[in-house]
Coordinates of C-alpha atoms and ligand atoms in Angstrom, one line a residue:
X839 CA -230.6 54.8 -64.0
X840 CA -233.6 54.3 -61.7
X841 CA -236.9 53.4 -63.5
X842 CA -240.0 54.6 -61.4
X843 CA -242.2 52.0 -60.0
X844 CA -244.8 52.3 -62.8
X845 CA -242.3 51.9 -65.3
X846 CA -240.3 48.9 -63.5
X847 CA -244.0 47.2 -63.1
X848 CA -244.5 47.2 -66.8
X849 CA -241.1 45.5 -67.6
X850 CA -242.3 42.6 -64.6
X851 CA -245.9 42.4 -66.6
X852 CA -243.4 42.1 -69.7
X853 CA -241.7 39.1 -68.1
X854 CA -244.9 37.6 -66.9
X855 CA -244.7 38.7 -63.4
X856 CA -247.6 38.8 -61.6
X857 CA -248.2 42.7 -60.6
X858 CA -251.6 44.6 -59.4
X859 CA -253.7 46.1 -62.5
X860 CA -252.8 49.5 -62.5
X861 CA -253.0 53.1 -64.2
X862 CA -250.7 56.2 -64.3
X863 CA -252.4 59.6 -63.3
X864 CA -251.1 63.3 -62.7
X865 CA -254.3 64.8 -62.1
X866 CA -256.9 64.3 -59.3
X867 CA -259.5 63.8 -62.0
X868 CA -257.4 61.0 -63.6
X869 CA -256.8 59.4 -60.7
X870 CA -260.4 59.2 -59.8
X871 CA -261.2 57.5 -63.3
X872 CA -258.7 55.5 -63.1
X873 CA -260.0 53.6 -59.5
X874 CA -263.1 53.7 -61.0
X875 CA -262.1 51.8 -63.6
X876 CA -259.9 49.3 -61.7
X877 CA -263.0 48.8 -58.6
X878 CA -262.3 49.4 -55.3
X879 CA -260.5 49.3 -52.9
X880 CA -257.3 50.8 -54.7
X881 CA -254.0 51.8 -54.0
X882 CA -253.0 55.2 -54.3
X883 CA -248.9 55.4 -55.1
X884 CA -247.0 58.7 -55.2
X885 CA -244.1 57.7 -58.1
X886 CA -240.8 59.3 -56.8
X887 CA -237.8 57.9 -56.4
X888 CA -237.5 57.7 -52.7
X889 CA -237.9 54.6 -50.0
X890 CA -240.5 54.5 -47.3
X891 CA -243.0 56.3 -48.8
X892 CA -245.4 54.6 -47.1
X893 CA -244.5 55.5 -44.0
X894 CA -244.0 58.8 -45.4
X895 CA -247.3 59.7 -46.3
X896 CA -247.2 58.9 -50.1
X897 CA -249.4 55.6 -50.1
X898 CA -253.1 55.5 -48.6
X899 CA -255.5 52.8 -49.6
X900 CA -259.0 54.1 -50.4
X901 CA -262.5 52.1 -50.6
X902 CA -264.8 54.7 -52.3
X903 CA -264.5 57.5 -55.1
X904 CA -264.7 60.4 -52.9
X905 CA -261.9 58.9 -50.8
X906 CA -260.1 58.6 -54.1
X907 CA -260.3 62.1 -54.8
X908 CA -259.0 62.9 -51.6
X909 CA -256.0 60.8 -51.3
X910 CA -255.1 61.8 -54.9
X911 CA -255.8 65.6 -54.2
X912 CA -253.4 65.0 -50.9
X913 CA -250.6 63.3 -52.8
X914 CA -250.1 64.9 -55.7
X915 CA -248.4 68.2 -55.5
X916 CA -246.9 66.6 -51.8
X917 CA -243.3 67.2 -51.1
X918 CA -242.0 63.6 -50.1
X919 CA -238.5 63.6 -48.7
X920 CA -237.8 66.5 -51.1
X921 CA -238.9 65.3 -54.4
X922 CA -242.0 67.2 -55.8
X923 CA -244.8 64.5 -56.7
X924 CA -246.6 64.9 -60.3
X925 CA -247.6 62.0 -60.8
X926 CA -249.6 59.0 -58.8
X927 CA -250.0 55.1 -59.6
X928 CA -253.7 53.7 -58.8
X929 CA -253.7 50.5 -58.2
X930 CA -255.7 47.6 -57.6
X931 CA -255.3 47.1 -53.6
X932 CA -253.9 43.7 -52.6
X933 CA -255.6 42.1 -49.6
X934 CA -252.4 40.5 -48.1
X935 CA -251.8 38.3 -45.5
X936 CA -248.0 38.2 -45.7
X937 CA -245.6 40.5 -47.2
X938 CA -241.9 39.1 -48.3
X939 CA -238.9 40.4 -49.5
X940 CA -237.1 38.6 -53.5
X941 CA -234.4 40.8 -54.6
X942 CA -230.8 40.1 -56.9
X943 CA -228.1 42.7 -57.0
X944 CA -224.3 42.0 -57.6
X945 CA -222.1 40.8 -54.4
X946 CA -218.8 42.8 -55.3
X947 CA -217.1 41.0 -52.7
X948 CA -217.8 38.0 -53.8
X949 CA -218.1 39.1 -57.3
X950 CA -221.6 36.9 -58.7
X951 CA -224.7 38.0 -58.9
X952 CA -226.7 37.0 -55.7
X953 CA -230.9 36.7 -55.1
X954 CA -232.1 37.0 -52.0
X955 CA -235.5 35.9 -50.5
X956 CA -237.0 37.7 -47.1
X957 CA -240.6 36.6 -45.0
X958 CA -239.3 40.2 -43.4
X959 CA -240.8 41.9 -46.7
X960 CA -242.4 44.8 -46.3
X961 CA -240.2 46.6 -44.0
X962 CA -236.7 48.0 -44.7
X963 CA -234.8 45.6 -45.7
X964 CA -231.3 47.4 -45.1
X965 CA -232.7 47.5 -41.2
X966 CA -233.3 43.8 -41.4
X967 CA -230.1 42.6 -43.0
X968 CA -228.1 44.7 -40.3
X969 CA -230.3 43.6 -37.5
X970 CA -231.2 40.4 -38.5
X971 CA -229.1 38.8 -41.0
X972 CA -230.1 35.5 -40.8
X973 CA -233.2 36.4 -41.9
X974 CA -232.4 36.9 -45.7
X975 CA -231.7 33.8 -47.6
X976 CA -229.1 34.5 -49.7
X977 CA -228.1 32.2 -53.4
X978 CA -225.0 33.0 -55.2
X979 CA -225.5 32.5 -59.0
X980 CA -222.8 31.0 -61.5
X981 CA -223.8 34.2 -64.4
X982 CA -223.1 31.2 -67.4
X983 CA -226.3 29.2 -66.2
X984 CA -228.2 31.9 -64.5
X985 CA -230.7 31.3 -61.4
X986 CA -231.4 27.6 -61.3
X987 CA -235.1 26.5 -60.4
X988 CA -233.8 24.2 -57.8
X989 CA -231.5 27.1 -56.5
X990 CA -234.3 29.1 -56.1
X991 CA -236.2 26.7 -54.5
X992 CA -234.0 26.3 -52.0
X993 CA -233.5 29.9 -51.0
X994 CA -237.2 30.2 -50.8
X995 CA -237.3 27.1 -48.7
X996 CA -234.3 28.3 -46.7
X997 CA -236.3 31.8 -45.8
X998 CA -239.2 29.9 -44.5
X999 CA -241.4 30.5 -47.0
X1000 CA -244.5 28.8 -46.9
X1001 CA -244.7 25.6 -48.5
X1002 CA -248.0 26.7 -50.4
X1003 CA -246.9 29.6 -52.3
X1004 CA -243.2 28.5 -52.7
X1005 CA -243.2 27.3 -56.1
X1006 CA -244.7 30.7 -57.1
X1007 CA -242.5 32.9 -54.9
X1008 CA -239.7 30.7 -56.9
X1009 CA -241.0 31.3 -59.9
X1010 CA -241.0 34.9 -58.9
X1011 CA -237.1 35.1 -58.1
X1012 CA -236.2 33.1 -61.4
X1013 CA -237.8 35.5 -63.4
X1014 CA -236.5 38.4 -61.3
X1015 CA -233.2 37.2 -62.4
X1016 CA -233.4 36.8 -65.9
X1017 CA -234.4 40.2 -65.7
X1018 CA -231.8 41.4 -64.0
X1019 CA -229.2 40.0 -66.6
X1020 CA -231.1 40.3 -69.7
X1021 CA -231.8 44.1 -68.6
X1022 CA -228.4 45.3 -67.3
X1023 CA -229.8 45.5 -64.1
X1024 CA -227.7 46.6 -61.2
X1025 CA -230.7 45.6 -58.3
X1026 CA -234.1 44.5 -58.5
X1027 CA -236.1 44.5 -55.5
X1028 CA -239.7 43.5 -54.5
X1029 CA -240.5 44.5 -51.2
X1030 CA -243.0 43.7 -50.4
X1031 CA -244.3 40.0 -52.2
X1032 CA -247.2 39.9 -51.3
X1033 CA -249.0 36.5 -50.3
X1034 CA -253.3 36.8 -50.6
X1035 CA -255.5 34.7 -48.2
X1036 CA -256.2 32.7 -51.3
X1037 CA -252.1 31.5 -51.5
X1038 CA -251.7 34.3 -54.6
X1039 CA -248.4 35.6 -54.8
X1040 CA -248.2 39.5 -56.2
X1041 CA -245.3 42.0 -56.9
X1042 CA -246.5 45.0 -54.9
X1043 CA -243.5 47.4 -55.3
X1044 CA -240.9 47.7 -57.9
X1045 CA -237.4 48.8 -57.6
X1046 CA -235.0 48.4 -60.5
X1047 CA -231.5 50.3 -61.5
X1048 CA -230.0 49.8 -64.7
X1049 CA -226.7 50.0 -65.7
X1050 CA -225.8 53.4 -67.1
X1051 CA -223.5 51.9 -69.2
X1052 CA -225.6 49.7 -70.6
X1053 CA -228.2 52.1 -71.5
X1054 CA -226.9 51.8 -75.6
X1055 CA -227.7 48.2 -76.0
X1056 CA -231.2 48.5 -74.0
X1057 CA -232.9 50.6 -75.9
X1058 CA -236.4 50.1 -74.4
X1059 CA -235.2 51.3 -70.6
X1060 CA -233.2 54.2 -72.4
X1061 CA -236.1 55.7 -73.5
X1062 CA -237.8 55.8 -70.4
X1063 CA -234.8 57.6 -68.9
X1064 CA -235.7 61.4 -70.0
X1065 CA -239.4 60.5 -67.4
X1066 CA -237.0 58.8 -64.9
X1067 CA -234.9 61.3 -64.2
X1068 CA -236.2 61.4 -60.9
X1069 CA -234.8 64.0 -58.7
X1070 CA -235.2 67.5 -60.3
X1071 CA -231.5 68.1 -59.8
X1072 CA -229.9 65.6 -61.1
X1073 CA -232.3 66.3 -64.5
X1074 CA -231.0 69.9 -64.5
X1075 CA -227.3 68.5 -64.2
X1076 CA -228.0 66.0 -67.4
X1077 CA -229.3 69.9 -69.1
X1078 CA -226.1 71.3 -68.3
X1079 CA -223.5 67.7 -68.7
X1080 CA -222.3 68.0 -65.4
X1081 CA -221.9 65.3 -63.2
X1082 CA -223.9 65.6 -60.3
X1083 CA -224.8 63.1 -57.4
X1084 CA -226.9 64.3 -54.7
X1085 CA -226.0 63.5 -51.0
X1086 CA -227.5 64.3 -47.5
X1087 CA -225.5 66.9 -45.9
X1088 CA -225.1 70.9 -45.8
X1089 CA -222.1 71.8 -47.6
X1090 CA -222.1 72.6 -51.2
X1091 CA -219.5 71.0 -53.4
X1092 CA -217.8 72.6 -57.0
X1093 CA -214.9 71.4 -58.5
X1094 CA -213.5 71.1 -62.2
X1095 CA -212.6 66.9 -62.6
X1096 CA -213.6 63.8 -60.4
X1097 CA -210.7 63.4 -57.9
X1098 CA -210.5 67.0 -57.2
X1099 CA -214.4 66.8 -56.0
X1100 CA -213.5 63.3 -54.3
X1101 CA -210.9 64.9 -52.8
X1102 CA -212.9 67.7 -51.1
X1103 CA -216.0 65.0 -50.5
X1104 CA -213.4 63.4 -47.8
X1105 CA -212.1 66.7 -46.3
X1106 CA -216.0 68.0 -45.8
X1107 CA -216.1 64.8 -43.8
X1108 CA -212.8 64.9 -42.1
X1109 CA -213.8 68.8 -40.3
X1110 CA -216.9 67.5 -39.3
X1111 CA -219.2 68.4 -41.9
X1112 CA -221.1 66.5 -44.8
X1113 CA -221.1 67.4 -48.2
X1114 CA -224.2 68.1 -50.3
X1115 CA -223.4 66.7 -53.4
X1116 CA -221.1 65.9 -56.0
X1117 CA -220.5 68.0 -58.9
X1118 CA -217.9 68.1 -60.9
X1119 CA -218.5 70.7 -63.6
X1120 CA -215.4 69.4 -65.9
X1121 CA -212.7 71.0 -67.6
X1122 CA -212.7 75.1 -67.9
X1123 CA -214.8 76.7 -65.6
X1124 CA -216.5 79.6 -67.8
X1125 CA -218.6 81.7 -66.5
X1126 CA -221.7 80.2 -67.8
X1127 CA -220.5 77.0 -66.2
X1128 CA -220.1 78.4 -63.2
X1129 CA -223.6 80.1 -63.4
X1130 CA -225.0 77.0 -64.0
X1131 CA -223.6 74.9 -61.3
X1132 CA -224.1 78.1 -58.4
X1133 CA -227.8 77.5 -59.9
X1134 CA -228.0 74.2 -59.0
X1135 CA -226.4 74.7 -55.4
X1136 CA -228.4 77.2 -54.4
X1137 CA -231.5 75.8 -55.2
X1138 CA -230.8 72.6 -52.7
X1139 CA -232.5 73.9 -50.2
X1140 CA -230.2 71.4 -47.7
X1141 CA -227.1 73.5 -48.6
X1142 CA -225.9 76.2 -46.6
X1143 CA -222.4 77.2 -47.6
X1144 CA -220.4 76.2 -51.0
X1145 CA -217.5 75.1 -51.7
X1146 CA -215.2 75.4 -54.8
X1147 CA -212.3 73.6 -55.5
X1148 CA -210.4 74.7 -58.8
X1149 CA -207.2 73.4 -60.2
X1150 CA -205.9 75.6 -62.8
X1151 CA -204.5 74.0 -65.6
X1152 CA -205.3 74.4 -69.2
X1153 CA -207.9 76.9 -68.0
X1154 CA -206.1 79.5 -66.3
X1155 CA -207.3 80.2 -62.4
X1156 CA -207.7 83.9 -63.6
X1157 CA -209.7 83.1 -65.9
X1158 CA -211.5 80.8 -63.5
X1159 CA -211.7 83.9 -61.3
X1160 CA -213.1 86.2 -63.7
X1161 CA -215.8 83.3 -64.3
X1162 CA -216.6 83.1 -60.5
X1163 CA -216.9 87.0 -60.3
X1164 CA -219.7 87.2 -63.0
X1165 CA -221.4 84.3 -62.1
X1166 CA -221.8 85.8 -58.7
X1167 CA -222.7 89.2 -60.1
X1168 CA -225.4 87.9 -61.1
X1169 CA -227.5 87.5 -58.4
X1170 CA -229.0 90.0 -56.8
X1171 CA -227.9 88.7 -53.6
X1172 CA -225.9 85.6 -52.8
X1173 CA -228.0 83.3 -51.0
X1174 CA -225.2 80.9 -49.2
X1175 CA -222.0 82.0 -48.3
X1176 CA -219.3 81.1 -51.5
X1177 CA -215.5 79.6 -50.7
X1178 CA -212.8 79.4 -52.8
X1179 CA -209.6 77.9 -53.1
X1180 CA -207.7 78.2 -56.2
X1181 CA -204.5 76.4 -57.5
X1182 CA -202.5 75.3 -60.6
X1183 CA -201.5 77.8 -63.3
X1184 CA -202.2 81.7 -62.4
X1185 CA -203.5 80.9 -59.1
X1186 CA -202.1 83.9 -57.6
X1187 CA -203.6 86.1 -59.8
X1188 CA -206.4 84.6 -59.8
X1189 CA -207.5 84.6 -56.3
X1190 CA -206.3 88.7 -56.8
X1191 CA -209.2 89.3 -59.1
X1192 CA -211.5 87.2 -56.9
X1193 CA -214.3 90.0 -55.8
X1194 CA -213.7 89.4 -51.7
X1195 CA -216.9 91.3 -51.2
X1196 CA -218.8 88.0 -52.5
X1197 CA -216.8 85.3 -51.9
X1198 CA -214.2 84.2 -49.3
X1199 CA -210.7 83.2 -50.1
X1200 CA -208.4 81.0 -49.1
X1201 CA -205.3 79.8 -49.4
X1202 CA -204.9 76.4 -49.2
X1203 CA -207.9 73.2 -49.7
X1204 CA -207.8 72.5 -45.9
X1205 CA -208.5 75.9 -44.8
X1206 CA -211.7 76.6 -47.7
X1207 CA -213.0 73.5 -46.4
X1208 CA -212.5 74.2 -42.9
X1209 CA -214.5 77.7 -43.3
X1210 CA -217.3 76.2 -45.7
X1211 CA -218.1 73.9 -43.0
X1212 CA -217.6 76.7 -40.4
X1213 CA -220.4 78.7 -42.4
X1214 CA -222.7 75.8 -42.1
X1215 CA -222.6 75.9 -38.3
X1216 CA -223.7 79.6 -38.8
X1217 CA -220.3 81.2 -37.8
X1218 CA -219.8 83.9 -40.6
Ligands
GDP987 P1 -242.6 51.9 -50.1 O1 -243.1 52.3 -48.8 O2 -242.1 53.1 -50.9 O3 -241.6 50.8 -50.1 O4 -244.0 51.4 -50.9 P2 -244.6 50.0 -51.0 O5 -245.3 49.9 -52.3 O6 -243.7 48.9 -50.6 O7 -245.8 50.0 -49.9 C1 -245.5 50.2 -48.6 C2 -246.6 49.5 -47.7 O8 -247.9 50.0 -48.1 C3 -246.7 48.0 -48.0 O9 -245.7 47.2 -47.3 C4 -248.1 47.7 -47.5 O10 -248.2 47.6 -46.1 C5 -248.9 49.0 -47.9 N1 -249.5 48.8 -49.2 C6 -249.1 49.1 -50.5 N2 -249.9 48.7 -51.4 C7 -250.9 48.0 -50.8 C8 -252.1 47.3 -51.2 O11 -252.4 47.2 -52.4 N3 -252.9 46.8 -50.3 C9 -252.6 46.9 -48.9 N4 -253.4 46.3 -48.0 N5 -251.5 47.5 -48.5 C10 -250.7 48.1 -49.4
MN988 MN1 -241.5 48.9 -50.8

């Protein structure tokens, strides 16, 4: 679960994190009061769940009402890298004169929790570690003491953090840690830190994941869940208990269990294509199933052919069939071109019943994949 940078700001204020005074709003007029409450110049945030936004379009900085009311009229209602935008944070603006990076996630490979400190904040930070390694201090922590003050110390020293603001931009990464194990956090990020001509050190942005499966014993973050679902998508596939993961790529992707999807995840990839998503719409594939998740594939406006990749078991691939035909039937037309591949228990007459006039057959998992990603390169 991601939190939204409003809500991951009011856990740091929790914790005693220093963080800009700020105020939600999903209308221009409540934007406006809000940065006239605050005083200019203010910050105006979109709150999706995307990276960048910045450099996308989604942040401006404003010195006067009327600017305000622009900005806020500008951003909400945007579409920023596909995510609708309802709702803005206003924000005292920081006057910075540095921006750094303080972050702790889990090293799998090394298998402890690690923080990191940056002075290459507030750019990506993915860009930097491949580019520039050396440029993120890295501190492994033992999870039975936590983040030791002198450890931090020393990775803030080690990134070349000015000696004036170092005990603070310690302070900062202890506290980001305690957070990240008293909260089930899988990554917390600040990026930027910023550093104020006056040596004050303030959390700018916010990222945080929690643990989903940690979500029962933290309560608190749980019930911020239903605003955070972020991306509409993935909200609609919570509605329908699939399990849904949206990716990059053109190709549409249906299956009934995890490997099966997996499975045709690595063959979208293998004949040159990239998959969509992930969806995996469980065991059975009734019709109303297979309306729902059609819905959901069609409306990604990224996809342009589907995919489905049913094993028959308990659920009879007839059955499955019949599901598949009256799912199609209705809609009035069929917006992306539908494969399917069918196997397991009636698969042959199953893929009889299949209506060939809205959907295309095949035979085996290589060849459906093949043609999906065929359709995608506009060769019907
Ligand atoms: P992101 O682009 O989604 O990561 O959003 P951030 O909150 O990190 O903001 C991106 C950039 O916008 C920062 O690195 C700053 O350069 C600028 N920015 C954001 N908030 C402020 C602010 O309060 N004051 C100033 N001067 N710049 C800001
Ligand atoms: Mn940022």
């Amino acid at each position: 679960m991601k939190l939204h940078e409003y809500q991951a700001k009011g856990v740091f204020a929790d914790a005693g994190l220093p963080v800009p005074e700020s105020r939600l709003a999903s209308t221009v007029d409540e934007a406006v009061a809000a940065a006239d409450e605050i005083g200019y110049p203010v910050a105006v945030k979109a709150q999706v769940q995307v990276g960048g936004r910045g450099k996308a379009g989604g942040i401006e900085l404003v010195e006067s009402e009327t600017e305000a009311r622009d900005a806020a009229a500008a951003i909400l209602g945007m579409d920023l890298k596909g995510l609708h935008v309802d709702r803005v944070l206003v924000e005292s603006a920081v006057d910075f004169v540095d921006e750094l990076y303080a972050g702790v996630t889990m090293d799998r490979a090394k298998g402890d929790p690690v923080a990191m400190v940056s002075t290459e904040g507030g750019v990506d930070i993915e860009a930097v570690a491949a580019e520039n390694p050396d440029a993120i201090a890295r501190e492994h922590v033992d999870p039975d003491s936590g983040l030791q003050p002198y450890q931090a110390r020393r990775t803030v020293f080690e990134a070349g953090v000015d000696r004036e603001v170092a005990t603070d931009v310690a302070r900062v990464l202890t506290t980001l840690y305690d957070l990240w194990a008293e909260r089930d956090a899988t990554e917390i990020e600040v990026n930027p830190v910023m550093v104020t001509a006056d040596g004050d050190v303030v959390c700018a942005d916010a990222v945080m994941n929690v643990d989903d499966d940690a979500l029962f014993r933290q309560s608190e973050l749980a019930a911020m869940e239903e605003e955070a679902a972020g991306d509409d998508l993935e909200a609609k596939a919570n509605e329908y208990g699939f399990d849904y993961v949206r990716l990059s790529g053109n190709v549409g992707i249906i299956g009934n269990g995890a490997g099966l999807v997996m499975t045709t995840l690595d063959l979208v990839d293998h004949f040159g294509g990239t998959p969509a998503n992930f969806l995996d719409i469980g065991g059975g594939a009734k019709a109303e199933r297979v309306t729902n998740a059609l819905d959901m594939v069609f409306a990604d406006e990224n996809v342009d052919s589907v995919v489905f990749n049913i094993f028959g078991g308990i659920t009879r691939g007839d059955e499955v069939a019949k599901g598949i035909n009256e799912a199609l039937a209705q809609f009035d037309e069929i917006p992306k071109p539908v494969v399917v591949r069918l196997a397991g228990t009636n698969a042959t007459e199953g893929m009889e019943i299949l209506n060939t006039d809205l959907v295309t057959v095949e035979e085996t998992l290589e060849s459906a994949v093949e043609r999906a990603v065929e359709y995608t390169e506009g060769d019907r």
